[in-house]
C-alpha positions as a Python dict, from the first residue, in 0.01 Angstrom:
ca = {
    (1, 'X'): (0, 0, 0),
    (2, 'X'): (199, 254, 187),
    (3, 'X'): (183, 282, 580),
    (4, 'X'): (-9, 585, 747),
    (5, 'X'): (28, 600, 1134),
    (6, 'X'): (-322, 517, 1240),
    (7, 'X'): (-532, 720, 1499),
    (8, 'X'): (-507, 434, 1720),
    (9, 'X'): (-162, 428, 1718),
    (10, 'X'): (-116, 812, 1771),
    (11, 'X'): (-354, 791, 2078),
    (12, 'X'): (-169, 494, 2226),
    (13, 'X'): (185, 651, 2205),
    (14, 'X'): (48, 996, 2316),
    (15, 'X'): (-92, 843, 2623),
    (16, 'X'): (223, 641, 2693),
    (17, 'X'): (408, 991, 2687),
    (18, 'X'): (179, 1162, 2904),
    (19, 'X'): (175, 865, 3151),
    (20, 'X'): (545, 885, 3137),
    (21, 'X'): (566, 1249, 3211),
    (22, 'X'): (311, 1232, 3505),
    (23, 'X'): (508, 974, 3661),
    (24, 'X'): (835, 1117, 3610),
    (25, 'X'): (724, 1439, 3776),
    (26, 'X'): (585, 1242, 4079),
    (27, 'X'): (933, 1094, 4104),
    (28, 'X'): (1087, 1410, 4075),
    (29, 'X'): (884, 1548, 4378),
    (30, 'X'): (951, 1258, 4565),
    (31, 'X'): (1317, 1248, 4518),
    (32, 'X'): (1353, 1640, 4546),
    (33, 'X'): (1436, 1585, 4960),
    (34, 'X'): (1653, 1309, 4904),
    (35, 'X'): (1988, 1523, 4812),
    (36, 'X'): (2036, 1298, 4487),
    (37, 'X'): (1770, 1436, 4242),
    (38, 'X'): (1992, 1589, 3974),
    (39, 'X'): (2230, 1236, 3982),
    (40, 'X'): (1886, 1012, 3970),
    (41, 'X'): (1741, 1240, 3698),
    (42, 'X'): (2033, 1256, 3484),
    (43, 'X'): (2134, 871, 3565),
    (44, 'X'): (1791, 764, 3424),
    (45, 'X'): (1825, 1036, 3130),
    (46, 'X'): (2150, 876, 3037),
    (47, 'X'): (2022, 511, 3065),
    (48, 'X'): (1729, 560, 2846),
    (49, 'X'): (1892, 782, 2633),
    (50, 'X'): (2145, 522, 2574),
    (51, 'X'): (1928, 219, 2557),
    (52, 'X'): (1670, 361, 2260),
    (53, 'X'): (1988, 507, 2089),
    (54, 'X'): (2150, 160, 2082),
    (55, 'X'): (1862, 10, 1954),
    (56, 'X'): (1844, 264, 1646),
    (57, 'X'): (2248, 216, 1593),
    (58, 'X'): (2229, -150, 1598),
    (59, 'X'): (1931, -171, 1354),
    (60, 'X'): (2136, 22, 1117),
    (61, 'X'): (2430, -210, 1215),
    (62, 'X'): (2188, -510, 1060),
    (63, 'X'): (2075, -319, 789),
    (64, 'X'): (2471, -240, 693),
    (65, 'X'): (2525, -618, 741),
    (66, 'X'): (2270, -726, 467),
    (67, 'X'): (2397, -462, 214),
    (68, 'X'): (2781, -610, 271),
    (69, 'X'): (2675, -954, 255),
    (70, 'X'): (2440, -904, -3),
    (71, 'X'): (2146, -1070, 160),
    (72, 'X'): (1837, -1141, -52),
    (73, 'X'): (1590, -1264, 208),
    (74, 'X'): (1531, -898, 356),
    (75, 'X'): (1490, -672, 46),
    (76, 'X'): (1095, -693, 107),
    (77, 'X'): (1136, -578, 480),
    (78, 'X'): (1405, -368, 423),
    (79, 'X'): (1196, -66, 499),
    (80, 'X'): (1088, -224, 848),
    (81, 'X'): (1458, -203, 926),
    (82, 'X'): (1499, 129, 812),
    (83, 'X'): (1229, 268, 1020),
    (84, 'X'): (1380, 148, 1357),
    (85, 'X'): (1711, 325, 1249),
    (86, 'X'): (1483, 641, 1224),
    (87, 'X'): (1509, 704, 1578),
    (88, 'X'): (1914, 765, 1520),
    (89, 'X'): (1874, 1152, 1481),
    (90, 'X'): (1646, 1236, 1774),
    (91, 'X'): (1862, 961, 1968),
    (92, 'X'): (2167, 1147, 1892),
    (93, 'X'): (2008, 1465, 1996),
    (94, 'X'): (1896, 1315, 2294),
    (95, 'X'): (2256, 1173, 2398),
    (96, 'X'): (2441, 1547, 2327),
    (97, 'X'): (2185, 1688, 2564),
    (98, 'X'): (2228, 1445, 2830),
    (99, 'X'): (2635, 1467, 2784),
    (100, 'X'): (2631, 1843, 2806),
    (101, 'X'): (2411, 1831, 3115),
    (102, 'X'): (2665, 1597, 3245),
    (103, 'X'): (2957, 1813, 3150),
    (104, 'X'): (2832, 2131, 3290),
    (105, 'X'): (2744, 1977, 3634),
    (106, 'X'): (3092, 1809, 3644),
    (107, 'X'): (2959, 1458, 3589),
    (108, 'X'): (2670, 1482, 3827),
    (109, 'X'): (2857, 1230, 4062),
    (110, 'X'): (2793, 1004, 3773),
    (111, 'X'): (3105, 1068, 3548),
    (112, 'X'): (3336, 1123, 3838),
    (113, 'X'): (3629, 1198, 3586),
    (114, 'X'): (3445, 1486, 3517),
    (115, 'X'): (3500, 1648, 3871),
    (116, 'X'): (3793, 1844, 3915),
    (117, 'X'): (3813, 1784, 4280),
    (118, 'X'): (3847, 1414, 4201),
    (119, 'X'): (4079, 1443, 3931),
    (120, 'X'): (4303, 1736, 4025),
    (121, 'X'): (4564, 1691, 4285),
    (122, 'X'): (4477, 1896, 4591),
    (123, 'X'): (4109, 1859, 4501),
    (124, 'X'): (3897, 1767, 4818),
    (125, 'X'): (3800, 1425, 4665),
    (126, 'X'): (4128, 1369, 4494),
    (127, 'X'): (4165, 989, 4344),
    (128, 'X'): (4538, 896, 4219),
    (129, 'X'): (4383, 653, 4027),
    (130, 'X'): (4138, 823, 3846),
    (131, 'X'): (4348, 1110, 3803),
    (132, 'X'): (4574, 839, 3628),
    (133, 'X'): (4335, 818, 3360),
    (134, 'X'): (4316, 1166, 3294),
    (135, 'X'): (4482, 1124, 2950),
    (136, 'X'): (4214, 972, 2794),
    (137, 'X'): (3907, 1051, 3049),
    (138, 'X'): (3867, 1421, 3035),
    (139, 'X'): (3610, 1648, 2883),
    (140, 'X'): (3774, 1764, 2578),
    (141, 'X'): (3886, 1459, 2433),
    (142, 'X'): (3561, 1271, 2526),
    (143, 'X'): (3355, 1522, 2331),
    (144, 'X'): (3593, 1497, 2049),
    (145, 'X'): (3556, 1112, 2068),
    (146, 'X'): (3136, 1162, 2128),
    (147, 'X'): (3104, 1384, 1831),
    (148, 'X'): (3292, 1179, 1574),
    (149, 'X'): (3100, 869, 1695),
    (150, 'X'): (2764, 1054, 1650),
    (151, 'X'): (2860, 1255, 1336),
    (152, 'X'): (3003, 957, 1132),
    (153, 'X'): (2687, 748, 1217),
    (154, 'X'): (2433, 1014, 1099),
    (155, 'X'): (2632, 1097, 802),
    (156, 'X'): (2619, 696, 715),
    (157, 'X'): (2254, 677, 818),
    (158, 'X'): (2172, 995, 597),
    (159, 'X'): (2341, 813, 316),
    (160, 'X'): (2143, 505, 308),
    (161, 'X'): (1820, 658, 356),
    (162, 'X'): (1876, 883, 72),
    (163, 'X'): (1996, 635, -147),
    (164, 'X'): (1738, 413, -43),
    (165, 'X'): (1441, 654, -179),
    (166, 'X'): (1649, 727, -494),
    (167, 'X'): (1638, 356, -580),
    (168, 'X'): (1276, 378, -530),
    (169, 'X'): (1298, 668, -807),
    (170, 'X'): (1538, 565, -1034),
    (171, 'X'): (1505, 227, -1151),
    (172, 'X'): (1795, 262, -1421),
    (173, 'X'): (2024, 339, -1122),
    (174, 'X'): (1904, 51, -894),
    (175, 'X'): (2197, -169, -945),
    (176, 'X'): (2470, 112, -893),
    (177, 'X'): (2301, 231, -581),
    (178, 'X'): (2303, -151, -464),
    (179, 'X'): (2657, -185, -501),
    (180, 'X'): (2723, 186, -344),
    (181, 'X'): (2543, 35, -46),
    (182, 'X'): (2773, -263, -76),
    (183, 'X'): (3050, -56, -29),
    (184, 'X'): (2887, 198, 222),
    (185, 'X'): (2777, -95, 441),
    (186, 'X'): (3114, -245, 452),
    (187, 'X'): (3267, 49, 550),
    (188, 'X'): (2993, 138, 828),
    (189, 'X'): (3107, -223, 965),
    (190, 'X'): (3459, -120, 1008),
    (191, 'X'): (3369, 202, 1167),
    (192, 'X'): (3108, 37, 1411),
    (193, 'X'): (3371, -260, 1504),
    (194, 'X'): (3548, 15, 1676),
    (195, 'X'): (3318, 267, 1778),
    (196, 'X'): (3058, 16, 1930),
    (197, 'X'): (3331, -83, 2173),
    (198, 'X'): (3485, 283, 2239),
    (199, 'X'): (3164, 455, 2289),
    (200, 'X'): (3048, 176, 2546),
    (201, 'X'): (3383, 272, 2719),
    (202, 'X'): (3338, 639, 2733),
    (203, 'X'): (2959, 634, 2800),
    (204, 'X'): (2890, 349, 3024),
    (205, 'X'): (3214, 186, 3146),
    (206, 'X'): (3372, 490, 3266),
    (207, 'X'): (3093, 528, 3511),
    (208, 'X'): (3284, 274, 3748),
    (209, 'X'): (3624, 468, 3685),
    (210, 'X'): (3815, 203, 3858),
    (211, 'X'): (3691, -98, 3691),
    (212, 'X'): (3747, -227, 3338),
    (213, 'X'): (3676, -516, 3115),
    (214, 'X'): (3785, -619, 2761),
    (215, 'X'): (3456, -771, 2699),
    (216, 'X'): (3241, -493, 2805),
    (217, 'X'): (3191, -313, 2455),
    (218, 'X'): (3077, -647, 2297),
    (219, 'X'): (2875, -733, 2583),
    (220, 'X'): (2685, -413, 2565),
    (221, 'X'): (2662, -445, 2177),
    (222, 'X'): (2511, -804, 2209),
    (223, 'X'): (2255, -656, 2436),
    (224, 'X'): (2144, -375, 2204),
    (225, 'X'): (2161, -597, 1879),
    (226, 'X'): (1917, -845, 2053),
    (227, 'X'): (1691, -552, 2150),
    (228, 'X'): (1703, -392, 1769),
    (229, 'X'): (1601, -759, 1647),
    (230, 'X'): (1305, -785, 1901),
    (231, 'X'): (1194, -437, 1771),
    (232, 'X'): (1203, -533, 1425),
    (233, 'X'): (1014, -863, 1469),
    (234, 'X'): (744, -677, 1643),
    (235, 'X'): (716, -406, 1392),
    (236, 'X'): (710, -625, 1118),
    (237, 'X'): (413, -872, 1308),
    (238, 'X'): (228, -541, 1375),
    (239, 'X'): (231, -446, 1016),
    (240, 'X'): (120, -789, 907),
    (241, 'X'): (-148, -787, 1153),
    (242, 'X'): (-265, -493, 996),
    (243, 'X'): (-289, -596, 661),
    (244, 'X'): (45, -464, 523),
    (245, 'X'): (329, -662, 371),
    (246, 'X'): (93, -909, 257),
    (247, 'X'): (413, -1103, 117),
    (248, 'X'): (565, -1144, 453),
    (249, 'X'): (585, -1533, 491),
    (250, 'X'): (641, -1748, 775),
    (251, 'X'): (1013, -1793, 662),
    (252, 'X'): (1065, -1392, 690),
    (253, 'X'): (946, -1457, 1034),
    (254, 'X'): (1157, -1730, 1119),
    (255, 'X'): (1475, -1590, 988),
    (256, 'X'): (1425, -1256, 1200),
    (257, 'X'): (1322, -1508, 1535),
    (258, 'X'): (1635, -1698, 1438),
    (259, 'X'): (1832, -1357, 1476),
    (260, 'X'): (1657, -1277, 1810),
    (261, 'X'): (1737, -1655, 1952),
    (262, 'X'): (2107, -1634, 1834),
    (263, 'X'): (2185, -1267, 1961),
    (264, 'X'): (2019, -1384, 2283),
    (265, 'X'): (2239, -1651, 2329),
    (266, 'X'): (2556, -1425, 2202),
    (267, 'X'): (2473, -1196, 2463),
    (268, 'X'): (2459, -1491, 2737),
    (269, 'X'): (2784, -1611, 2652),
    (270, 'X'): (2931, -1264, 2694),
    (271, 'X'): (2742, -1234, 3029),
    (272, 'X'): (2883, -1517, 3147),
    (273, 'X'): (3246, -1502, 3011),
    (274, 'X'): (3282, -1174, 3175),
    (275, 'X'): (3152, -1295, 3497),
    (276, 'X'): (3317, -1618, 3509),
    (277, 'X'): (3664, -1490, 3440),
    (278, 'X'): (3619, -1216, 3697),
    (279, 'X'): (3511, -1437, 3951),
    (280, 'X'): (3759, -1719, 3887),
    (281, 'X'): (4044, -1460, 3908),
    (282, 'X'): (3919, -1284, 4213),
    (283, 'X'): (4114, -979, 4161),
    (284, 'X'): (3970, -694, 4387),
    (285, 'X'): (4011, -415, 4112),
    (286, 'X'): (3791, -636, 3876),
    (287, 'X'): (3515, -782, 4127),
    (288, 'X'): (3435, -474, 4236),
    (289, 'X'): (3164, -408, 3969),
    (290, 'X'): (3002, -732, 4044),
    (291, 'X'): (3003, -669, 4404),
    (292, 'X'): (2820, -370, 4392),
    (293, 'X'): (2545, -513, 4163),
    (294, 'X'): (2511, -836, 4340),
    (295, 'X'): (2503, -710, 4703),
    (296, 'X'): (2249, -453, 4663),
    (297, 'X'): (2055, -571, 4337),
    (298, 'X'): (2097, -922, 4345),
    (299, 'X'): (1721, -1014, 4263),
    (300, 'X'): (1715, -777, 3950),
    (301, 'X'): (2089, -858, 3836),
    (302, 'X'): (2020, -1222, 3813),
    (303, 'X'): (1645, -1177, 3736),
    (304, 'X'): (1779, -985, 3440),
    (305, 'X'): (2006, -1254, 3307),
    (306, 'X'): (1746, -1529, 3365),
    (307, 'X'): (1508, -1341, 3178),
    (308, 'X'): (1750, -1244, 2880),
    (309, 'X'): (1876, -1597, 2841),
    (310, 'X'): (1621, -1850, 2970),
    (311, 'X'): (1330, -1719, 2806),
    (312, 'X'): (1480, -1717, 2458),
    (313, 'X'): (1633, -2045, 2505),
    (314, 'X'): (1342, -2222, 2658),
    (315, 'X'): (1047, -2085, 2462),
    (316, 'X'): (1206, -1991, 2111),
    (317, 'X'): (1405, -2311, 2069),
    (318, 'X'): (1161, -2494, 1806),
    (319, 'X'): (1104, -2424, 1474),
    (320, 'X'): (723, -2338, 1501),
    (321, 'X'): (802, -2100, 1820),
    (322, 'X'): (1001, -1865, 1596),
    (323, 'X'): (706, -1854, 1351),
    (324, 'X'): (427, -1788, 1590),
    (325, 'X'): (337, -1430, 1618),
    (326, 'X'): (219, -1444, 1977),
    (327, 'X'): (523, -1608, 2111),
    (328, 'X'): (760, -1376, 1962),
    (329, 'X'): (571, -1076, 2067),
    (330, 'X'): (525, -1208, 2416),
    (331, 'X'): (918, -1335, 2439),
    (332, 'X'): (1019, -999, 2254),
    (333, 'X'): (881, -774, 2501),
    (334, 'X'): (1008, -983, 2819),
    (335, 'X'): (1337, -946, 2656),
    (336, 'X'): (1326, -589, 2591),
    (337, 'X'): (1246, -497, 2946),
    (338, 'X'): (1507, -757, 3047),
    (339, 'X'): (1777, -529, 2836),
    (340, 'X'): (1649, -214, 2959),
    (341, 'X'): (1695, -335, 3322),
    (342, 'X'): (2054, -426, 3221),
    (343, 'X'): (2135, -89, 3081),
    (344, 'X'): (1973, 75, 3409),
    (345, 'X'): (2184, -135, 3627),
    (346, 'X'): (2533, -42, 3424),
    (347, 'X'): (2427, 318, 3506),
    (348, 'X'): (2240, 337, 3816),
    (349, 'X'): (2461, 61, 3982),
    (350, 'X'): (2795, 235, 3910),
    (351, 'X'): (2667, 610, 3986),
    (352, 'X'): (2415, 565, 4292),
    (353, 'X'): (2517, 250, 4444),
    (354, 'X'): (2264, 123, 4702),
    (355, 'X'): (2075, 414, 4694),
    (356, 'X'): (1932, 354, 4358),
    (357, 'X'): (1601, 178, 4310),
    (358, 'X'): (1290, 155, 4058),
    (359, 'X'): (1046, 373, 4149),
    (360, 'X'): (798, 653, 3984),
    (361, 'X'): (1081, 830, 3827),
    (362, 'X'): (1272, 514, 3670),
    (363, 'X'): (912, 377, 3531),
    (364, 'X'): (806, 766, 3404),
    (365, 'X'): (1113, 791, 3212),
    (366, 'X'): (1129, 451, 3039),
    (367, 'X'): (754, 478, 2974),
    (368, 'X'): (805, 858, 2827),
    (369, 'X'): (1130, 729, 2598),
    (370, 'X'): (910, 445, 2471),
    (371, 'X'): (639, 651, 2347),
    (372, 'X'): (839, 879, 2186),
    (373, 'X'): (1060, 607, 2021),
    (374, 'X'): (730, 398, 1871),
    (375, 'X'): (608, 705, 1777),
    (376, 'X'): (920, 832, 1590),
    (377, 'X'): (970, 503, 1397),
    (378, 'X'): (582, 505, 1299),
    (379, 'X'): (660, 821, 1169),
    (380, 'X'): (932, 716, 978),
    (381, 'X'): (760, 420, 845),
    (382, 'X'): (500, 624, 664),
    (383, 'X'): (734, 891, 509),
    (384, 'X'): (818, 626, 206),
    (385, 'X'): (654, 312, 32),
    (386, 'X'): (682, 19, 270),
    (387, 'X'): (851, -195, -20),
    (388, 'X'): (1171, -103, -198),
    (389, 'X'): (1049, -113, -522),
    (390, 'X'): (1371, -150, -738),
    (391, 'X'): (1587, -362, -476),
    (392, 'X'): (1796, -619, -708),
    (393, 'X'): (1688, -873, -456),
    (394, 'X'): (1344, -797, -428),
    (395, 'X'): (1211, -1131, -640),
    (396, 'X'): (1455, -1333, -417),
    (397, 'X'): (1270, -1209, -114),
    (398, 'X'): (925, -1227, -221),
    (399, 'X'): (988, -1605, -310),
    (400, 'X'): (1193, -1657, 9),
    (401, 'X'): (1150, -2010, 153),
    (402, 'X'): (1318, -2213, 415),
}
C-alpha cells in the first residue's frame, strides 16, 4: 500500500506554518524598534535553515552508510530514510537565500569577516586578528566552497533517488544498481567526511571569528546525525501507527532506537571533550566561546546538554525502551528540541551575545520551518512506493530479528 498524505496531516502542517508566520510577524513588530531586527531575523533564519538542512543531509549520510556497508536490515524501511533526505533541495535553496542575504548586508553583524570595516586596514572597526584570516574567510572563497558543498550534495542525492526508482522499475538491473549505490555511497562518505567539518567551520564556527576548535565539525555533525535518527524513527512509528509497513517489527524499531541512543552518546562525548579540554587549558582565546554562552545562557546551555545526554541515557538504556513507540516518540521530540536549541545558541550566542533571547520571532520561525519540513518529507514519501521492491536484501530485511 502506497502512502498518501492525509487531510489531517495537511491540516496540521498548514496550522504549524500559519502559527509560525503569525508568531514571526509578532516577533518582527516587537523587535522593530530595537535596532537589531536585521541581525535577529537573519540569525534565526540561519539557525533554522542550517538545522533542518543538517537533518536531511545527515539522513543522506545514513543512507550512504547503509549502501557502503551493504547492510540488509534497513531495506524494508529504506524509503522512510529517503523521505527525510527529501528536504535537501529546499534546504539548499533556503541556505542559499540566507547566505545571499548575509552577503548583501556585509554579514549583518553575524559574519563579521564579511564587513569591510572590520577586515580592511583603516576601517572604522578594523580588527587585525580577523583580517589575518582573510585569505580563507572572504566572500568569493566562501561562495566557492559553499556552492561546491551544495552542488555535490544535490548531485549525489539526485543520483540516489533516481537509482532507487529505477531499481523498482527494472528488476533485471537490481543487482547492478545495488553495486552502483555501493560505490556511490562510499564516494559520498569520502566527500562528507571533509565537507561536514569544513561547512561547519564556514557556516557556524566563523560566526565567532576569533575562536576555533578542531572538534567543532565533528560536534556539529554528531548533533545533526542524532536529529536525523530521531526524525527517521518518529516517521517510521507514525507510518506503522497508520497501518503502513506492516512488516516492520520490533527489531527494526530497536535498531533505529539503538542509533538514537548511540549518536546521543557520541554527541555528548564530543561536547564534553571540547568543553573539558578548553576548560582545563584555560587559554583566553579558547575560553571566550564558553564564557559568552555560560555567562548569558547558563540555564539554556547546560539545560541543552542535560536534555541531549541525560534523557537518552536514562530513558533509552533498556532494550524494552528502544522498542516502545511512546517512549521513543517522547524522548525523540525532547532530543530534537534540545538539538535545535544547541544550533540556536551556536548562532545567536556568537552573533548577538547577551542581547539574544527566545521570544515570538524565535518560536515562530522554528514552528514555521518545522511545519514546512514535515510537509515536504510527507510529500516526498507519497511520490514513490513505500517499499523498495527489488532491493537484493529485501528478504533479509523482512525476516530481520535480533
